[in-house]
Amino acid sequence: MSGKRRVAVTVNGTRHEREIEPRLLLGDFLRSELDLTGTHFGCEHGICGACTVILNGDSVRACLVFAVQADGGEVLTVEGLGSVEALHPLQQAFHEHHGLQCGYCTPGMLMTALDLIRKHGRLTEAAVRAGISGNLCRCTGYQNIVAAICAAAEAMQSEEPAGDA
Amino acid sequence: MKPAPFAYAAPRSVDEAAALLAEHGGEARLLAGGQSLVPMLNFRLLEPALLIDINRIAGLDGIAEVAGGLRLGALVRHRALETSPLIAHRFPIVAAAMAEVAHLAIRNRGTIGGSLAHADPAAELPLLALLLEAKITAVSAKGRRVIAAADFFTAALTTALAPDEILTEIELPDLPAGSGWGFAELARRAGDFALAAVGAVIAEAGGVCRIARIAMAGVGSTPLRAPAAEALLQGGALDPGAIAAAARAAAAAAQPAEDLHASAAYRRHLVEVLTRRALSAAVARARKAAP
Amino acid sequence: MREELRPKLVGARVKRVEDPRLLTGQGSFADDYRPAGMVHVALLRSSYPHARLLRIDTAAARSLAGVVAVFTGDELAEAARPMVATSKMKDYRATPMPMLARGKVRYVGEPVAAVVAASRYLAEDAARRIAVDYAPLPAESDPLRAAEASAPLLHEEARSNVVLSREFARGDAAAAMAAAPLRVGARFRFRRKAVLALENRCYLAEYHRGRRELTLYSATQVPGIVRDALAELMDMPEHLIRVVAADVGGGFGGKASLYPEELLVAVLARRLGRPVKYTSDRLEDLLSTSQAFDEIVDAELGVAADGTIAALTAEVVGDVGAYSIYPWTAALEPVQVVSFLPGPYRMPNYRGRVRGIATPKAPLGPYRGVGRPVAAFVMERLIDMAARRLGIDPVAMRRRNFVAAEEFPYRTGSGIIWDRAGFTECLTAVRDALDYDGLRRRQEEARAAGRWVGIGFASYAELTGIGSKIPAAPGMPVNTGTETATLRIDPSGSVTAIFGIASHGQGLETTLAQVVADELGVRLEDVRIVQGDTAGRAYTTGTYASRSAVLAGGAGKLAAAALREKVLRAAAHLLEAHIDDLVAEGSRVAIRGTDRSLSFREIARSVYLQFGRMPPELQEELEATKLYDPQFGTTSSATHAAVVEIDPETFGVRVLRYVVAEDCGRVINPMIVDGQVHGGVAQGIGAALLEEVVYDGEGQLLSGSLMDYLVPSAVEIPPMEVIHIEAESPTTLGGFRGMGEGGTIGAPAAIANAVTDALAPLGIEVTELPVTPERLYRLVEAARGKE
C-alpha cells in the first residue's frame, strides 16, 4: 500500500501510464508528469477554482483529487477544449467579450463554464454568477466573463446537443 | 502546501474497508469526496499513515425508497441530492439547502457520508440530519449499528463513530404529510459556510401546531436542536407572536463562538432573525400544503 | 480615402492578441517553466512575531532522500548584500530586509530556512524536520501602541518603531479650522488588505556556469527593477543578468517589489549550478506578500455655512509592517494618503501629517491605488458628513467645492498639481446616468416600505503617467519617469516593438500594438510587442503606477514616427516619388491618388537585401529607438456611485448598482479600459465589504486561508456601468491618461457613503472599512441604545 502506484489516466483523449506517489495531486500530475501546464494552482485548498478540470464528466478541483483516484478515468483539461487554430465556442466567446485579463483563472473558469452549460443548457445571468461563484477572478470583476458564458451557452445550444464538448 | 506521504488503499467492498480500519484504526482516514479532508491534508493539519479511498465501493451511492422514508448511501454526492426527483419530492428542504453548499465542483465530489462524518459545525448537511432526525448506519469489522442523528454529533469535527467504523448509509424518515419547511442562512459570500443557519419543519392541524422542529448550525460546536423553542410552539397557534417567542428561545439556546468573521452576540442575533424567517416560511408552506 | 477618415486602431475595441495562448492553456507563467535538472525550494517560516533565533538544526532535514541542500540566513550571509530600501526623505529610517532571517524574526511567516530538494513535496517534508530554537521577544501589534517610546523595538538600530514621518501644509489650517462655522471629523480606519493575485509569486533562476549568466523567470511586474537590484546585491554586471516576466497572473502592486525569495533563488542557482524554483503557496502568499491599505486617519474638515471648504487637517498613522519594502520604502502608501487627501477640491488651508509605524506583520507595499483609496475614503466621507449636517445634497456639495475649469492648473495643499481634468463632467455624467432625482424618489419609497437603501458617491483625482520631474520617493534609486521603445522592421516586413514595461493582465501587447500600428501605418497583425524581458532594454522598470499607456505609448508613438520617416524615405526612392505624396497604411506605402504602392515587406527587402544599391543616405537599418518623458504626469479622475441595500435584520449588504464616469483622456482600447475599471471596482468592493487581513494581539495571522480572507465572487459584484469622459486632451503624447488604479480608489469610498446613506435614519456614520455585517450590527445596536 505504501510507495508508488502505477496508474493509467486518459487525458484529453490520450492514455498515459505513470508510476506515482499516492499523494501526488491530480493538478501536479497534469502539470509535472504530463507537461500540461494549462491547469493552474491558486490556493491548494479548493476555494479559488483555478485548478478546475473535468474528471469522468464532472468539474472537480484538481487540488482536491489525488491522481491515483483518476486511475482508469478520463480527464478533460483546457488543452483538450480547443486550439489556437480552432477555439472552442467558450474560448471564442471569452475572446470576443474580453472575458480574461491575466489569464490565470481562465482555464478553471472555462472548465466550470463547460460543466455548467452541459448540465443546464441556457443560463440566465444570475445562474451564471451563481455557477461561477466558486471561481475567483481578481482581474475582470466578472462582468465580461458572465457575458461570455451567456453568449457561449446560447451558441452551444444551437450547435450541438447537450453533453458534447 | 503539499500533503505528507501516506499509504493508499482503494477497497472494493465495505468489508474490505472495515478490515483495513480494524487493522490501522487511528492511523487511517477514510477518503470519500475529499472536499473537506484533502484541504486538511494539503495544509498538513492531518498526516494519516494510510488513506482508505472508499470511492470504488459499489452500491454506496443509491437513493432508495424504503418503508417510511428514503435510504441514502454514504457516497451519494451533493450534486445527486440537489438534482434527485425523490429528494425534491420527499425532502424539498434538502434540495433547497444543497444549493447553498459550496460550489458545483465541490458538490460534484462531496458526499453526504463524508459531510456527516466530517461534522463541521457550520455545515448544512449535519443540520439537516439533525432536523430530519436521520438514522445513521455505521459498519465495522465487529458488526453494524444505527446511530440517531441526535447522538451522532458530539463536538466540533467529532462524531460518535469509532475509529474502526464506516458510515455506510443514512435513513431519512418521511415528514408527516402537509408539513412545511423553512431554511435560512447568512454567509459572507455565496457558498461559504454559514455564520448561522436555521432549518425548521412545521406541521399544523386544526389551527394548532402539531410538530415543530428547529435546528441550527454555525452557533455551537455541533448543530443544535432548540427543544425549548419547539415546546413553545407545540400545541399552540402559529401566529407571529408565537413565532417571535420561539425565535428568541432558539437564540437563547444557541452556543455561538467568536471568530474573525462574527462575534457570539451577532451570531445569536442572527439565530433569532433566521429562526423567525425559517418558521414563517415553514408555516406558510404547511398552510399551502394543507388539504 | 483621406488619411484623416481611415479607421484607426487607437480607440477601437480590438480583440486581444494575448488571448489565444491564454485561452488554450499555452501561457508561460513562471511555474510553467521546467528546465532539466530543476530543483525546488520550500521555506521554513517563523511561527513567532518577534523572537531571537537561537539555534537552527537542519541535520535531520539534510538527511532526507531527495534533499539537495538546506540553508539558513547565517550560511548565506556572504552570498548577497542586504536588501535596503533607501530614501532621502527626512525622518525616514531604513530597515534592511534579510533574504533569510538572521539573529531574529520580526513577523509570523518570515523565512527562516530554505530547503532545496528534487520536488516541492520532498522539500516540504524536509522543512518539517528543521528544529528551531526561538527566544520569544515582546511584540506590539497595534501601531498606535507600537509608536510609543516604551514599545518593544522591532529594529534596534532604528531606535524607534516610528520609521518615517512627514508633513504637508498650506495656509493656516489651525486658524481656519478654528474659525470654520462647521467642523466634522472622525477617526477613520481602513483595515489591512492582501493583494491576492490569483497566481502566487513564483521565481525560477537558472545560472549558466559556462557563460556565468543568470536568468530569472519571475512573476514580477518590475523585471527592470529586479535586474538592477540583483546586479547590485549579487555583485554582477547587468549584462550577465536577464529577468523575464513572461505571463504573469495578476500583479496589482503585490508583484512590484523585490522579494527575499526572488533574491534567494538567484543566489542558490549560482551556488548550486542548477535551476532553482520557488513557488509560493497561498498560505505563504497571505503570510508574506506585501499587504496594503492599513491606516488610521484622524481627520477634520472645516466648512462654511454654504458648504465651501475652509480647511482640512489629518493625522495619519500607517502600519507599515516589519520591513521597508524594496525599492519603494515603507513610506510609499502612508505618504500618498496624506499627499492625495485634499482630492479634487479647492482647499486653501491644509495640514496633513503622517507617521509610519513598524509592527510584526508582513511589510506594507504597493496595491492598486496605493494611498489614494484610503485618502478618497476619508475625504469623501468628510464631504458627505458635512453635506448631511448642512442639509446640502452630496452631489451639490462636491460640485461646489471641485476645482473649477478656470482654476487649472491647480496646486493642491500637498503640492500636487491638477491639470485640466473633468471633475465636474464626471460627476454630472454619473448623476445623469443614475437619473438621480428619480433614484432619490425611489429611495424614499423603499424607505417607507422599511427597506434600507443607500446611494453613495465618491470623486477622486490622481496623478498618472508620471514623468521624471516627479519622483516616486525622494532619493529612491529608480527612475520611474521614462520609457523607451525600439521599433524595427525585418526583411519579411514584420514589425518588432521592444518595450521595458511588463504586462500582467492589462493587455499591453494589444494596446501598444494599436498605438504603434496606427503611427507606423501597418496592420495590427504585423506588429509584435516584446515586453516583460530585460534583454530588450538597457534601463527599464516595469508596469505599475498607471504609467504604461502614457509612457510606453508615448515612446511607441515617437519611435514609430521616426521609423515611418525612414520607411517613407526608402519608399520615395523606390517609387521615385516625393515623400510628401506618400501615405503609409495597412502595411503598404502608396502614392496618394494613384494605384502605385509597395508593401512594407518589399521596401524592407530592398533596403536589407539590395543594400548596396540603395543611395548612401538610405543605407541604414529600419530601426528607431526613442525615449519618452512626460516630465510631470497628468491628472486622471472619476466619480463613482453605488446603490446598496442592507438587510435590516441580518445586516448583509448587497450592491445593487454601480456607475463610474471617468476621465482617462484618449482611450486606446475601450474594451480594455472598461475591463480595468470593472476589475478595480471589484477589488474596491471587496476592500469595502469583505476583505481584511487579521492578526491577533499576539501577532499571529488569523486570516490564513481563502475561507478567512474573503475575495468577492461573481455573486458579490454587481453589473457595472462605465462612462468615458474625455474632458480635455492632456499634454501627454497621444493624449493618454493612466487609468488602471481608479477602480480601487473610488469604490471603497462610494460603498462607505452608500452604506452610511442607507443607515441615515439611524444617524450612523461609517468610519471603518470593511463594513461587515458584524460591524453594522455593532453600529446599529449602539445607535439604538442611544434612542
CSV table of N, CA and C in Angstrom, one decimal, chain B residues 1-5 43-44 47 186 188-190 192-193 260-263 265-266 269-270 273-274 276-277, chain C residues 120-121 124-125 128 281 283 647 649-651 689-690 694 706-708 710-711 715-716 772-774 777-778:
chain,number,residue,atom,x,y,z
B,1,MET,N,2.0,23.8,-0.2
B,1,MET,CA,1.0,23.1,0.6
B,1,MET,C,0.8,21.8,0.0
B,2,LYS,N,1.8,20.9,0.1
B,2,LYS,CA,1.6,19.5,-0.4
B,2,LYS,C,1.4,18.6,0.8
B,3,PRO,N,0.6,17.5,0.6
B,3,PRO,CA,0.4,16.7,1.8
B,3,PRO,C,1.6,15.8,2.1
B,4,ALA,N,1.6,15.4,3.4
B,4,ALA,CA,2.7,14.5,3.8
B,4,ALA,C,2.5,13.1,3.1
B,5,PRO,N,3.5,12.3,3.1
B,5,PRO,CA,3.3,11.0,2.4
B,5,PRO,C,2.3,10.1,3.2
B,43,PHE,N,-2.8,21.2,3.9
B,43,PHE,CA,-2.2,22.1,5.0
B,43,PHE,C,-1.4,21.4,6.0
B,44,ARG,N,-1.4,20.0,5.9
B,44,ARG,CA,-0.7,19.2,6.8
B,44,ARG,C,-1.2,19.4,8.3
B,47,GLU,N,-2.0,14.1,9.1
B,47,GLU,CA,-1.0,13.4,8.4
B,47,GLU,C,-1.2,11.9,8.7
B,186,LEU,N,-27.2,32.8,6.8
B,186,LEU,CA,-26.4,34.0,6.3
B,186,LEU,C,-25.0,33.6,6.2
B,188,ARG,N,-21.1,35.0,4.4
B,188,ARG,CA,-20.4,36.2,4.0
B,188,ARG,C,-20.5,36.3,2.5
B,189,ARG,N,-20.3,35.2,1.8
B,189,ARG,CA,-20.4,35.1,0.3
B,189,ARG,C,-21.2,33.9,-0.1
B,190,ALA,N,-21.6,33.9,-1.3
B,190,ALA,CA,-22.4,32.8,-1.9
B,190,ALA,C,-21.5,31.5,-1.7
B,192,ASP,N,-20.3,30.1,1.0
B,192,ASP,CA,-19.4,30.0,2.2
B,192,ASP,C,-20.2,29.3,3.3
B,193,PHE,N,-19.4,28.8,4.2
B,193,PHE,CA,-20.0,28.2,5.5
B,193,PHE,C,-20.9,29.3,6.1
B,260,LEU,N,-13.0,35.4,13.5
B,260,LEU,CA,-12.7,36.7,12.9
B,260,LEU,C,-13.8,37.2,12.0
B,261,HIS,N,-14.8,36.3,11.8
B,261,HIS,CA,-16.0,36.8,10.9
B,261,HIS,C,-17.1,37.4,11.7
B,262,ALA,N,-17.3,36.9,12.9
B,262,ALA,CA,-18.5,37.3,13.7
B,262,ALA,C,-18.3,37.1,15.1
B,263,SER,N,-19.0,37.9,15.9
B,263,SER,CA,-19.0,37.8,17.4
B,263,SER,C,-20.1,36.8,17.8
B,265,ALA,N,-22.3,37.5,20.0
B,265,ALA,CA,-23.6,38.3,20.1
B,265,ALA,C,-24.3,38.4,18.7
B,266,TYR,N,-23.5,38.7,17.7
B,266,TYR,CA,-24.1,38.8,16.4
B,266,TYR,C,-24.7,37.5,15.9
B,269,HIS,N,-27.9,36.9,17.6
B,269,HIS,CA,-28.9,37.8,16.9
B,269,HIS,C,-29.4,37.2,15.6
B,270,LEU,N,-28.4,36.6,14.8
B,270,LEU,CA,-28.8,36.0,13.6
B,270,LEU,C,-29.7,34.8,13.8
B,273,VAL,N,-33.2,36.1,14.1
B,273,VAL,CA,-33.8,36.5,12.8
B,273,VAL,C,-34.0,35.4,11.9
B,274,LEU,N,-33.1,34.5,11.8
B,274,LEU,CA,-33.2,33.4,10.8
B,274,LEU,C,-34.2,32.4,11.3
B,276,ARG,N,-37.0,33.1,12.9
B,276,ARG,CA,-38.2,33.7,12.6
B,276,ARG,C,-38.5,33.5,11.1
B,277,ARG,N,-37.5,33.8,10.3
B,277,ARG,CA,-37.7,33.6,8.8
B,277,ARG,C,-38.0,32.2,8.4
C,120,ARG,N,8.8,19.8,-4.7
C,120,ARG,CA,8.3,20.6,-3.6
C,120,ARG,C,7.8,19.7,-2.5
C,121,TYR,N,7.2,18.5,-2.9
C,121,TYR,CA,6.7,17.6,-1.8
C,121,TYR,C,7.8,17.2,-0.9
C,124,GLU,N,9.1,20.1,1.3
C,124,GLU,CA,8.2,20.4,2.5
C,124,GLU,C,8.4,19.4,3.5
C,125,ASP,N,8.5,18.1,3.1
C,125,ASP,CA,8.8,17.0,4.1
C,125,ASP,C,10.0,17.4,4.9
C,128,ARG,N,9.8,20.3,7.5
C,128,ARG,CA,9.2,20.0,8.8
C,128,ARG,C,10.2,19.4,9.8
C,281,ASP,N,3.0,29.1,-2.0
C,281,ASP,CA,1.6,28.6,-2.0
C,281,ASP,C,0.7,29.7,-1.4
C,283,LEU,N,-0.9,30.0,1.4
C,283,LEU,CA,-0.7,30.4,2.8
C,283,LEU,C,0.5,31.3,2.9
C,647,ASP,N,-29.9,44.5,4.5
C,647,ASP,CA,-31.0,43.7,5.2
C,647,ASP,C,-31.1,44.3,6.6
C,649,GLU,N,-32.3,43.3,9.2
C,649,GLU,CA,-32.2,42.3,10.3
C,649,GLU,C,-30.8,41.6,10.4
C,650,THR,N,-30.4,41.1,9.2
C,650,THR,CA,-29.1,40.4,9.2
C,650,THR,C,-27.9,41.3,8.9
C,651,PHE,N,-28.2,42.5,8.4
C,651,PHE,CA,-27.1,43.5,8.0
C,651,PHE,C,-26.2,43.0,6.9
C,689,LEU,N,-16.2,45.7,1.8
C,689,LEU,CA,-17.3,44.9,2.4
C,689,LEU,C,-16.7,43.5,2.9
C,690,LEU,N,-15.6,43.0,2.4
C,690,LEU,CA,-15.3,41.6,2.7
C,690,LEU,C,-13.9,41.4,3.2
C,694,VAL,N,-6.3,39.8,9.2
C,694,VAL,CA,-6.4,39.9,10.6
C,694,VAL,C,-5.3,39.2,11.3
C,706,LEU,N,-8.2,31.1,2.2
C,706,LEU,CA,-9.2,31.9,1.4
C,706,LEU,C,-10.6,31.7,2.0
C,707,MET,N,-10.7,30.9,3.1
C,707,MET,CA,-12.0,30.8,3.8
C,707,MET,C,-12.1,32.0,4.8
C,708,ASP,N,-10.9,32.6,5.1
C,708,ASP,CA,-10.8,33.6,6.1
C,708,ASP,C,-10.6,35.0,5.4
C,710,LEU,N,-11.5,36.9,2.5
C,710,LEU,CA,-12.6,36.8,1.5
C,710,LEU,C,-12.6,37.7,0.4
C,711,VAL,N,-12.3,37.1,-0.8
C,711,VAL,CA,-12.3,37.9,-2.0
C,711,VAL,C,-13.6,37.8,-2.7
C,715,VAL,N,-21.0,36.6,-7.5
C,715,VAL,CA,-22.3,37.0,-6.9
C,715,VAL,C,-22.2,38.3,-6.1
C,716,GLU,N,-21.1,38.6,-5.6
C,716,GLU,CA,-20.9,39.8,-4.7
C,716,GLU,C,-20.7,41.1,-5.6
C,772,THR,N,-18.6,45.3,7.6
C,772,THR,CA,-19.1,43.9,7.6
C,772,THR,C,-20.4,43.8,8.3
C,773,PRO,N,-21.2,42.7,8.1
C,773,PRO,CA,-22.4,42.6,8.9
C,773,PRO,C,-22.2,42.7,10.4
C,774,GLU,N,-21.0,42.1,10.9
C,774,GLU,CA,-20.7,42.2,12.3
C,774,GLU,C,-20.6,43.7,12.7
C,777,TYR,N,-23.9,45.4,12.7
C,777,TYR,CA,-24.7,45.0,13.9
C,777,TYR,C,-24.3,45.9,15.1
C,778,ARG,N,-23.0,46.0,15.3
C,778,ARG,CA,-22.5,46.8,16.4
C,778,ARG,C,-22.9,48.3,16.3
